[in-house]
Amino acid sequence: MNDEDADRAVGRLLREHATRHRAGDALQSAVRTEIALEAAGQRRQATPPADRRWRWPAWGLAAAGFACGVLASMLALQLQPPADGNRALEQELASSHVRALMVAHLTDVASSDQHTVKPWFQGKLDYSPPVKDLADDGYPLIGGRLDYVAGRPVAALVYRRHGHLINLFVWPADGQTAPTVHNHQGYQLVRWRNAGMQFWAVSDLNGEELQTLARLMP
Amino acid sequence: MAHTRDFEALVLPHLDAAYNLARWLVRDEHVADDMVQDACLRAYRYFDALRGDAAKPWLLGIVRNNCYAWLEEERMSARWVAHGADDALLAVVPVPPDSRGATPETELWHADRRQMVDAAIRALEPPYREVIVLRELEDLSYAEIAQIAAIPIGTVMSRLSRARAALRTALADLLGTE
């Protein structure tokens, strides 16, 4: 075998057997969150912030924590009102999702038990949101939170899918529509209406898996 | 916001390649995560500097610089050891599900080869390891590799040739049975 053939054989061996490492879901989602935060921060300050490197896994996103949450909400206030109301709502929901992640105020009631989470909303809202633990389908319930969206208090249910967190916002609305996927600042939003409720699921999860959640809900 | 969308469309599809390069260079999964995350943040901040160039070699160049800075830091602080954390994992890396008849014997055969091939790549010095990973695993052109590693194309070719010669020796047993 001459050198050229031998080199080709080495190439084949490598391509067939060497490990190709893949970026995990957790890294993907960490990068997206970091970019979203950076985008929010950049609009606040003209100069880029000092180089900060944070260790992964940083559930202690809290480090950047409160300040970033404030920045994200300021961003929401600062933005020009978009042409149509839906874009404004998407923006508000995406900001709310980011804020919940950043300020470490993800849940008011942390429980995977739907019979704990559902009654918790009683007396806090003038409606009763449907709450369903979907752990068997790979979407475990993490808890619930009272949020404020579109000028009214709403229920935010928090689910997890692999390394990704999902905020599911629920409030009353008429009509029935099939789930549709929207994209806002790198976040996926899936909206649908059913059973007298309006649902908005927000996450950095891919649109397909987010739609699966929609199909599992009422 | 258009900025962010462009960035996500142009740069984020190369996250796997970025991670593969980082992981092979620093040989530790958590450090590799850090390297890629930091590189993406830098890439985002200097996204305006990417004018008409291809995003992949540009991102990989930033990842590579991060990794070399880290390797240098490790070396200086004398915490550097000859083998990265990945070497300890070598024996436990699961074999990916394979279509080619997954009998225990063939699984073992593949696991065996993977270990030997991975170990041979790992044994290369970083300048040789990176050209091999970029060329054989990421299938990049000489020009792209030259851009990433900031070396002339001639150097890419001579490093590749030396790296392959070293691999031929290290994997002689496997090559004989291919």
Short mmCIF file of C-alpha atoms in Angstrom, two decimals:
data_model
loop_
_atom_site.label_atom_id
_atom_site.label_comp_id
_atom_site.label_asym_id
_atom_site.label_seq_id
_atom_site.Cartn_x
_atom_site.Cartn_y
_atom_site.Cartn_z
CA MET A 1 0.00 0.00 0.00
CA ASN A 2 1.47 3.39 -0.93
CA ASP A 3 1.23 6.44 1.34
CA GLU A 4 -1.74 7.91 -0.46
CA ASP A 5 -3.80 4.76 -0.15
CA ALA A 6 -2.72 4.39 3.45
CA ASP A 7 -3.85 7.96 4.20
CA ARG A 8 -7.20 7.27 2.64
CA ALA A 9 -7.54 4.15 4.78
CA VAL A 10 -6.78 6.22 7.90
CA GLY A 11 -9.42 8.74 6.87
CA ARG A 12 -11.99 5.99 6.43
CA LEU A 13 -11.13 4.46 9.78
CA LEU A 14 -11.53 7.84 11.51
CA ARG A 15 -14.78 8.76 9.84
CA GLU A 16 -16.23 5.37 10.61
CA HIS A 17 -15.10 4.91 14.18
CA ALA A 18 -13.97 8.16 15.83
CA THR A 19 -16.40 9.86 18.22
CA ARG A 20 -18.11 12.97 16.91
CA HIS A 21 -19.10 14.85 20.02
CA ARG A 22 -22.44 16.63 19.84
CA ALA A 23 -23.55 19.77 21.66
CA GLY A 24 -26.08 18.69 24.26
CA ASP A 25 -29.56 20.16 24.74
CA ALA A 26 -28.38 21.87 27.89
CA LEU A 27 -25.59 23.68 26.03
CA GLN A 28 -27.93 24.67 23.19
CA SER A 29 -30.40 26.13 25.61
CA ALA A 30 -27.71 27.84 27.69
CA VAL A 31 -26.32 29.54 24.59
CA ARG A 32 -29.77 30.73 23.49
CA THR A 33 -30.56 32.10 26.92
CA GLU A 34 -27.20 33.85 27.10
CA ILE A 35 -27.73 35.43 23.68
CA ALA A 36 -31.25 36.57 24.60
CA LEU A 37 -29.90 38.18 27.76
CA GLU A 38 -27.07 39.80 25.89
CA ALA A 39 -29.54 41.17 23.35
CA ALA A 40 -31.64 42.61 26.17
CA GLY A 41 -28.56 44.08 27.88
CA GLN A 42 -27.15 45.60 24.73
CA ARG A 43 -30.22 47.65 24.18
CA ARG A 44 -29.86 49.08 27.67
CA GLN A 45 -26.22 50.05 27.52
CA ALA A 46 -24.32 51.37 24.53
CA THR A 47 -21.07 49.63 25.45
CA PRO A 48 -20.88 45.89 25.80
CA PRO A 49 -20.70 44.74 29.42
CA ALA A 50 -17.42 43.57 30.86
CA ASP A 51 -16.45 40.09 29.87
CA ARG A 52 -18.10 37.70 32.22
CA ARG A 53 -17.79 34.02 31.89
CA TRP A 54 -20.18 31.93 33.83
CA ARG A 55 -19.73 28.37 34.74
CA TRP A 56 -21.98 25.80 33.30
CA PRO A 57 -24.23 24.33 34.55
CA ALA A 58 -25.40 27.58 35.98
CA TRP A 59 -28.74 27.08 37.54
CA GLY A 60 -27.25 29.92 39.45
CA LEU A 61 -28.14 32.01 36.48
CA ALA A 62 -29.00 33.97 39.55
CA ALA A 63 -25.48 35.37 39.28
CA ALA A 64 -26.57 37.54 36.42
CA GLY A 65 -29.90 37.29 38.10
CA PHE A 66 -31.89 40.15 39.25
CA ALA A 67 -30.19 42.85 37.20
CA CYS A 68 -30.82 40.91 34.02
CA GLY A 69 -34.43 40.37 34.93
CA VAL A 70 -34.80 44.08 35.39
CA LEU A 71 -33.08 44.69 32.07
CA ALA A 72 -35.38 42.23 30.35
CA SER A 73 -38.45 43.92 31.74
CA MET A 74 -37.10 47.36 30.87
CA LEU A 75 -36.60 46.06 27.37
CA ALA A 76 -40.19 45.03 27.24
CA LEU A 77 -41.29 48.51 28.27
CA GLN A 78 -38.84 50.29 26.01
CA LEU A 79 -39.75 48.64 22.77
CA GLN A 80 -41.76 50.44 20.22
CA PRO A 81 -45.29 49.15 20.15
CA PRO A 82 -45.18 46.61 17.27
CA ALA A 83 -47.57 46.90 14.39
CA ASP A 84 -49.98 44.28 15.54
CA GLY A 85 -51.13 43.33 18.99
CA ASN A 86 -49.96 39.75 18.66
CA ARG A 87 -46.32 40.72 18.27
CA ALA A 88 -46.59 42.82 21.40
CA LEU A 89 -48.11 39.89 23.24
CA GLU A 90 -45.39 37.53 21.98
CA GLN A 91 -42.80 39.99 23.18
CA GLU A 92 -44.48 40.23 26.55
CA LEU A 93 -44.71 36.47 26.92
CA ALA A 94 -41.10 35.88 25.83
CA SER A 95 -39.93 38.55 28.30
CA SER A 96 -41.99 36.96 31.01
CA HIS A 97 -40.42 33.58 30.24
CA VAL A 98 -36.89 35.00 30.36
CA ARG A 99 -37.64 36.97 33.52
CA ALA A 100 -38.97 33.87 35.26
CA LEU A 101 -35.77 32.02 34.42
CA MET A 102 -33.47 34.84 35.41
CA VAL A 103 -34.89 36.15 38.62
CA ALA A 104 -35.12 32.61 39.95
CA HIS A 105 -38.79 33.23 40.47
CA LEU A 106 -39.99 30.40 38.35
CA THR A 107 -42.75 29.10 40.57
CA ASP A 108 -44.90 30.37 43.41
CA VAL A 109 -46.01 26.84 44.08
CA ALA A 110 -43.38 24.21 43.30
CA SER A 111 -45.00 20.84 42.93
CA SER A 112 -45.30 18.10 40.40
CA ASP A 113 -48.72 17.26 41.83
CA GLN A 114 -51.54 18.72 39.77
CA HIS A 115 -53.82 18.38 42.82
CA THR A 116 -51.55 20.78 44.68
CA VAL A 117 -50.98 23.24 41.86
CA LYS A 118 -54.57 23.60 40.65
CA PRO A 119 -56.13 24.51 44.03
CA TRP A 120 -53.29 26.95 44.65
CA PHE A 121 -54.72 29.26 41.99
CA GLN A 122 -58.09 29.38 43.77
CA GLY A 123 -58.81 32.81 45.15
CA LYS A 124 -55.89 34.25 43.20
CA LEU A 125 -57.58 34.16 39.81
CA ASP A 126 -61.21 34.55 38.77
CA TYR A 127 -60.93 31.34 36.75
CA SER A 128 -59.56 27.87 37.29
CA PRO A 129 -56.82 26.91 34.81
CA PRO A 130 -56.58 23.27 33.72
CA VAL A 131 -53.51 21.72 35.33
CA LYS A 132 -52.16 18.39 34.21
CA ASP A 133 -48.94 16.63 35.09
CA LEU A 134 -47.50 15.20 31.88
CA ALA A 135 -44.51 13.40 33.38
CA ASP A 136 -45.59 10.13 31.76
CA ASP A 137 -45.35 11.82 28.38
CA GLY A 138 -41.96 13.32 29.15
CA TYR A 139 -43.17 16.76 30.21
CA PRO A 140 -43.07 16.77 34.03
CA LEU A 141 -44.91 19.57 35.81
CA ILE A 142 -42.56 21.73 37.88
CA GLY A 143 -45.10 24.08 39.43
CA GLY A 144 -47.20 27.16 38.90
CA ARG A 145 -46.90 30.89 39.22
CA LEU A 146 -49.11 33.92 39.10
CA ASP A 147 -48.02 36.21 36.29
CA TYR A 148 -49.31 39.39 34.77
CA VAL A 149 -49.84 39.39 31.01
CA ALA A 150 -51.92 41.47 28.64
CA GLY A 151 -53.09 43.63 31.50
CA ARG A 152 -54.47 40.84 33.62
CA PRO A 153 -53.30 38.28 36.15
CA VAL A 154 -52.80 34.90 34.49
CA ALA A 155 -51.75 31.40 35.45
CA ALA A 156 -48.28 30.33 34.36
CA LEU A 157 -47.65 26.61 34.55
CA VAL A 158 -44.06 25.45 34.37
CA TYR A 159 -43.06 22.23 32.66
CA ARG A 160 -39.74 20.68 31.87
CA ARG A 161 -38.73 18.88 28.69
CA HIS A 162 -35.21 17.42 28.85
CA GLY A 163 -33.03 20.38 29.82
CA HIS A 164 -35.57 22.99 28.73
CA LEU A 165 -38.13 24.86 30.76
CA ILE A 166 -41.53 25.67 29.38
CA ASN A 167 -43.83 28.39 30.62
CA LEU A 168 -47.46 27.68 29.77
CA PHE A 169 -49.61 30.78 30.16
CA VAL A 170 -53.34 30.19 30.49
CA TRP A 171 -56.25 32.61 30.63
CA PRO A 172 -59.90 32.57 29.58
CA ALA A 173 -60.83 33.16 25.95
CA ASP A 174 -63.59 32.08 23.62
CA GLY A 175 -63.27 30.00 20.53
CA GLN A 176 -61.19 27.09 19.44
CA THR A 177 -57.99 27.23 17.37
CA ALA A 178 -55.36 24.62 16.54
CA PRO A 179 -51.81 25.10 17.86
CA THR A 180 -49.64 27.42 15.77
CA VAL A 181 -45.92 28.01 16.22
CA HIS A 182 -44.46 31.49 16.45
CA ASN A 183 -40.89 32.58 16.96
CA HIS A 184 -39.76 35.51 18.98
CA GLN A 185 -36.15 36.42 19.72
CA GLY A 186 -35.05 32.83 19.53
CA TYR A 187 -37.89 31.57 21.67
CA GLN A 188 -40.63 29.38 20.36
CA LEU A 189 -44.22 30.15 21.20
CA VAL A 190 -47.14 27.86 20.54
CA ARG A 191 -50.64 29.21 20.95
CA TRP A 192 -54.00 27.55 20.85
CA ARG A 193 -57.49 27.98 22.20
CA ASN A 194 -59.67 25.31 23.63
CA ALA A 195 -62.17 24.64 26.41
CA GLY A 196 -62.75 28.33 27.05
CA MET A 197 -59.05 29.01 27.55
CA GLN A 198 -56.26 30.67 25.64
CA PHE A 199 -52.91 28.83 25.91
CA TRP A 200 -49.44 30.15 25.13
CA ALA A 201 -46.48 27.84 25.62
CA VAL A 202 -43.09 29.60 25.59
CA SER A 203 -39.68 27.92 25.57
CA ASP A 204 -36.34 27.63 23.85
CA LEU A 205 -37.43 24.09 23.05
CA ASN A 206 -37.97 23.31 19.38
CA GLY A 207 -41.40 24.08 17.97
CA GLU A 208 -42.23 20.45 17.32
CA GLU A 209 -41.81 19.29 20.89
CA LEU A 210 -43.65 22.36 22.08
CA GLN A 211 -46.55 21.44 19.83
CA THR A 212 -46.54 17.96 21.33
CA LEU A 213 -47.19 19.59 24.69
CA ALA A 214 -50.13 21.42 23.11
CA ARG A 215 -51.58 18.14 21.92
CA LEU A 216 -51.28 16.64 25.40
CA MET A 217 -53.13 19.53 27.04
CA PRO A 218 -56.91 19.95 26.87
CA MET B 1 -33.72 41.83 17.08
CA ALA B 2 -33.05 41.18 13.42
CA HIS B 3 -29.46 40.96 14.57
CA THR B 4 -30.34 38.16 17.01
CA ARG B 5 -32.37 36.31 14.42
CA ASP B 6 -29.56 36.48 11.85
CA PHE B 7 -27.12 35.27 14.45
CA GLU B 8 -29.29 32.32 15.37
CA ALA B 9 -29.82 31.40 11.73
CA LEU B 10 -26.17 31.77 10.66
CA VAL B 11 -24.12 30.77 13.66
CA LEU B 12 -26.09 28.41 15.88
CA PRO B 13 -26.36 25.61 13.27
CA HIS B 14 -22.61 25.13 13.77
CA LEU B 15 -22.87 24.46 17.49
CA ASP B 16 -22.23 20.72 17.03
CA ALA B 17 -19.07 21.33 15.02
CA ALA B 18 -17.95 23.94 17.55
CA TYR B 19 -18.51 21.53 20.40
CA ASN B 20 -16.77 18.65 18.65
CA LEU B 21 -13.67 20.78 18.07
CA ALA B 22 -13.67 22.10 21.65
CA ARG B 23 -14.19 18.67 23.13
CA TRP B 24 -11.32 17.17 21.15
CA LEU B 25 -9.03 20.05 22.06
CA VAL B 26 -9.71 20.35 25.79
CA ARG B 27 -10.77 16.72 26.30
CA ASP B 28 -13.31 17.51 29.01
CA GLU B 29 -17.04 17.88 28.51
CA HIS B 30 -17.66 20.68 31.01
CA VAL B 31 -14.68 22.73 29.89
CA ALA B 32 -15.82 22.19 26.29
CA ASP B 33 -19.29 23.51 27.24
CA ASP B 34 -17.68 26.61 28.74
CA MET B 35 -15.46 27.16 25.71
CA VAL B 36 -18.38 26.98 23.27
CA GLN B 37 -20.67 29.11 25.38
CA ASP B 38 -18.07 31.82 25.77
CA ALA B 39 -17.21 31.63 22.07
CA CYS B 40 -20.88 32.09 21.13
CA LEU B 41 -21.18 35.13 23.35
CA ARG B 42 -18.05 36.64 21.79
CA ALA B 43 -19.31 35.75 18.34
CA TYR B 44 -22.59 37.49 19.13
CA ARG B 45 -20.83 40.62 20.37
CA TYR B 46 -18.63 40.81 17.30
CA PHE B 47 -21.24 39.54 14.89
CA ASP B 48 -20.90 42.75 12.89
CA ALA B 49 -17.32 41.71 12.07
CA LEU B 50 -18.68 38.76 10.11
CA ARG B 51 -19.02 40.35 6.69
CA GLY B 52 -19.64 37.95 3.86
CA ASP B 53 -17.37 35.36 5.42
CA ALA B 54 -18.64 31.91 6.14
CA ALA B 55 -19.99 31.66 9.67
CA LYS B 56 -18.70 28.15 10.36
CA PRO B 57 -14.93 28.72 10.14
CA TRP B 58 -15.42 32.07 11.83
CA LEU B 59 -17.15 30.54 14.86
CA LEU B 60 -14.73 27.61 14.96
CA GLY B 61 -11.81 30.04 14.90
CA ILE B 62 -13.15 31.74 18.03
CA VAL B 63 -13.73 28.38 19.72
CA ARG B 64 -10.21 27.32 18.86
CA ASN B 65 -8.69 30.49 20.29
CA ASN B 66 -10.63 29.98 23.52
CA CYS B 67 -9.43 26.40 23.76
CA TYR B 68 -5.81 27.31 23.17
CA ALA B 69 -6.02 30.06 25.78
CA TRP B 70 -7.40 27.52 28.22
CA LEU B 71 -4.75 24.92 27.37
CA GLU B 72 -2.06 27.53 27.85
CA GLU B 73 -3.53 28.55 31.22
CA GLU B 74 -3.63 24.94 32.32
CA ARG B 75 -0.05 24.40 31.26
CA MET B 76 1.17 27.52 33.04
CA SER B 77 -0.65 26.66 36.24
CA ALA B 78 0.93 23.20 36.14
CA ARG B 79 -2.45 21.64 36.70
CA TRP B 80 -2.11 20.26 33.25
CA VAL B 81 -1.89 16.51 33.14
CA ALA B 82 -0.94 14.43 30.17
CA HIS B 83 -4.45 13.05 29.85
CA GLY B 84 -7.70 14.94 29.92
CA ALA B 85 -10.81 13.86 31.77
CA ASP B 86 -12.09 12.24 28.60
CA ASP B 87 -9.39 9.58 28.79
CA ALA B 88 -10.91 8.27 31.99
CA LEU B 89 -14.24 8.07 30.20
CA LEU B 90 -12.79 6.23 27.27
CA ALA B 91 -13.78 2.84 28.55
CA VAL B 92 -17.35 3.82 29.40
CA VAL B 93 -18.35 5.83 26.33
CA PRO B 94 -21.48 4.10 25.08
CA VAL B 95 -21.53 2.79 21.57
CA PRO B 96 -24.11 4.58 19.44
CA PRO B 97 -26.98 2.47 18.24
CA ASP B 98 -25.80 0.93 15.03
CA SER B 99 -27.86 -0.37 12.19
CA ARG B 100 -25.32 -2.97 11.19
CA GLY B 101 -26.74 -5.94 13.07
CA ALA B 102 -26.33 -5.12 16.73
CA THR B 103 -25.29 -8.47 18.03
CA PRO B 104 -23.17 -8.28 21.18
CA GLU B 105 -20.09 -9.30 19.17
CA THR B 106 -20.38 -6.55 16.56
CA GLU B 107 -21.17 -4.03 19.29
CA LEU B 108 -18.05 -5.05 21.09
CA TRP B 109 -16.10 -4.90 17.86
CA HIS B 110 -17.26 -1.31 17.23
CA ALA B 111 -16.66 -0.26 20.82
CA ASP B 112 -13.19 -1.68 20.59
CA ARG B 113 -12.32 0.18 17.40
CA ARG B 114 -13.83 3.41 18.67
CA GLN B 115 -11.64 3.22 21.76
CA MET B 116 -8.50 2.62 19.76
CA VAL B 117 -9.25 5.27 17.16
CA ASP B 118 -10.24 7.87 19.78
CA ALA B 119 -7.13 7.13 21.82
CA ALA B 120 -4.91 7.54 18.75
CA ILE B 121 -6.44 10.95 17.96
CA ARG B 122 -6.14 12.03 21.58
CA ALA B 123 -2.48 11.11 21.61
CA LEU B 124 -1.74 13.70 18.90
CA GLU B 125 -0.48 17.11 19.98
CA PRO B 126 -3.19 19.82 19.70
CA PRO B 127 -1.91 21.35 16.42
CA TYR B 128 -2.10 17.95 14.75
CA ARG B 129 -5.25 16.85 16.56
CA GLU B 130 -7.17 19.92 15.42
CA VAL B 131 -6.35 19.54 11.73
CA ILE B 132 -7.35 15.88 11.82
CA VAL B 133 -10.64 16.58 13.61
CA LEU B 134 -11.51 19.44 11.27
CA ARG B 135 -10.59 17.54 8.14
CA GLU B 136 -11.72 13.97 8.83
CA LEU B 137 -14.60 14.51 11.29
CA GLU B 138 -15.93 17.90 10.21
CA ASP B 139 -15.04 17.55 6.55
CA LEU B 140 -13.77 21.11 6.20
CA SER B 141 -11.63 22.30 3.28
CA TYR B 142 -7.92 23.13 3.60
CA ALA B 143 -8.81 26.81 3.19
CA GLU B 144 -11.37 26.68 6.01
CA ILE B 145 -8.95 24.87 8.30
CA ALA B 146 -6.27 27.44 7.46
CA GLN B 147 -8.69 30.20 8.48
CA ILE B 148 -9.67 28.50 11.73
CA ALA B 149 -6.15 27.67 12.84
CA ALA B 150 -4.72 30.94 11.44
CA ILE B 151 -1.98 29.15 9.51
CA PRO B 152 -1.09 29.03 5.78
CA ILE B 153 -2.71 26.31 3.66
CA GLY B 154 0.72 24.72 3.12
CA THR B 155 1.07 24.28 6.87
CA VAL B 156 -2.39 22.70 7.05
CA MET B 157 -1.30 20.15 4.48
CA SER B 158 2.02 19.35 6.11
CA ARG B 159 0.39 19.00 9.54
CA LEU B 160 -2.28 16.74 8.11
CA SER B 161 0.33 14.59 6.49
CA ARG B 162 2.35 14.28 9.71
CA ALA B 163 -0.80 13.59 11.73
CA ARG B 164 -1.86 10.85 9.32
CA ALA B 165 1.57 9.29 9.42
CA ALA B 166 1.37 9.18 13.24
CA LEU B 167 -2.12 7.67 13.07
CA ARG B 168 -0.99 5.08 10.53
CA THR B 169 1.62 3.90 13.00
CA ALA B 170 -0.70 4.01 16.00
CA LEU B 171 -3.48 2.19 14.19
CA ALA B 172 -1.36 -0.19 12.16
CA ASP B 173 -3.11 -3.21 13.66
CA LEU B 174 -6.55 -1.94 12.68
CA LEU B 175 -5.46 -0.86 9.23
CA GLY B 176 -4.03 -4.27 8.55
CA THR B 177 -7.45 -5.83 9.11
CA GLU B 178 -9.60 -3.25 7.32
#
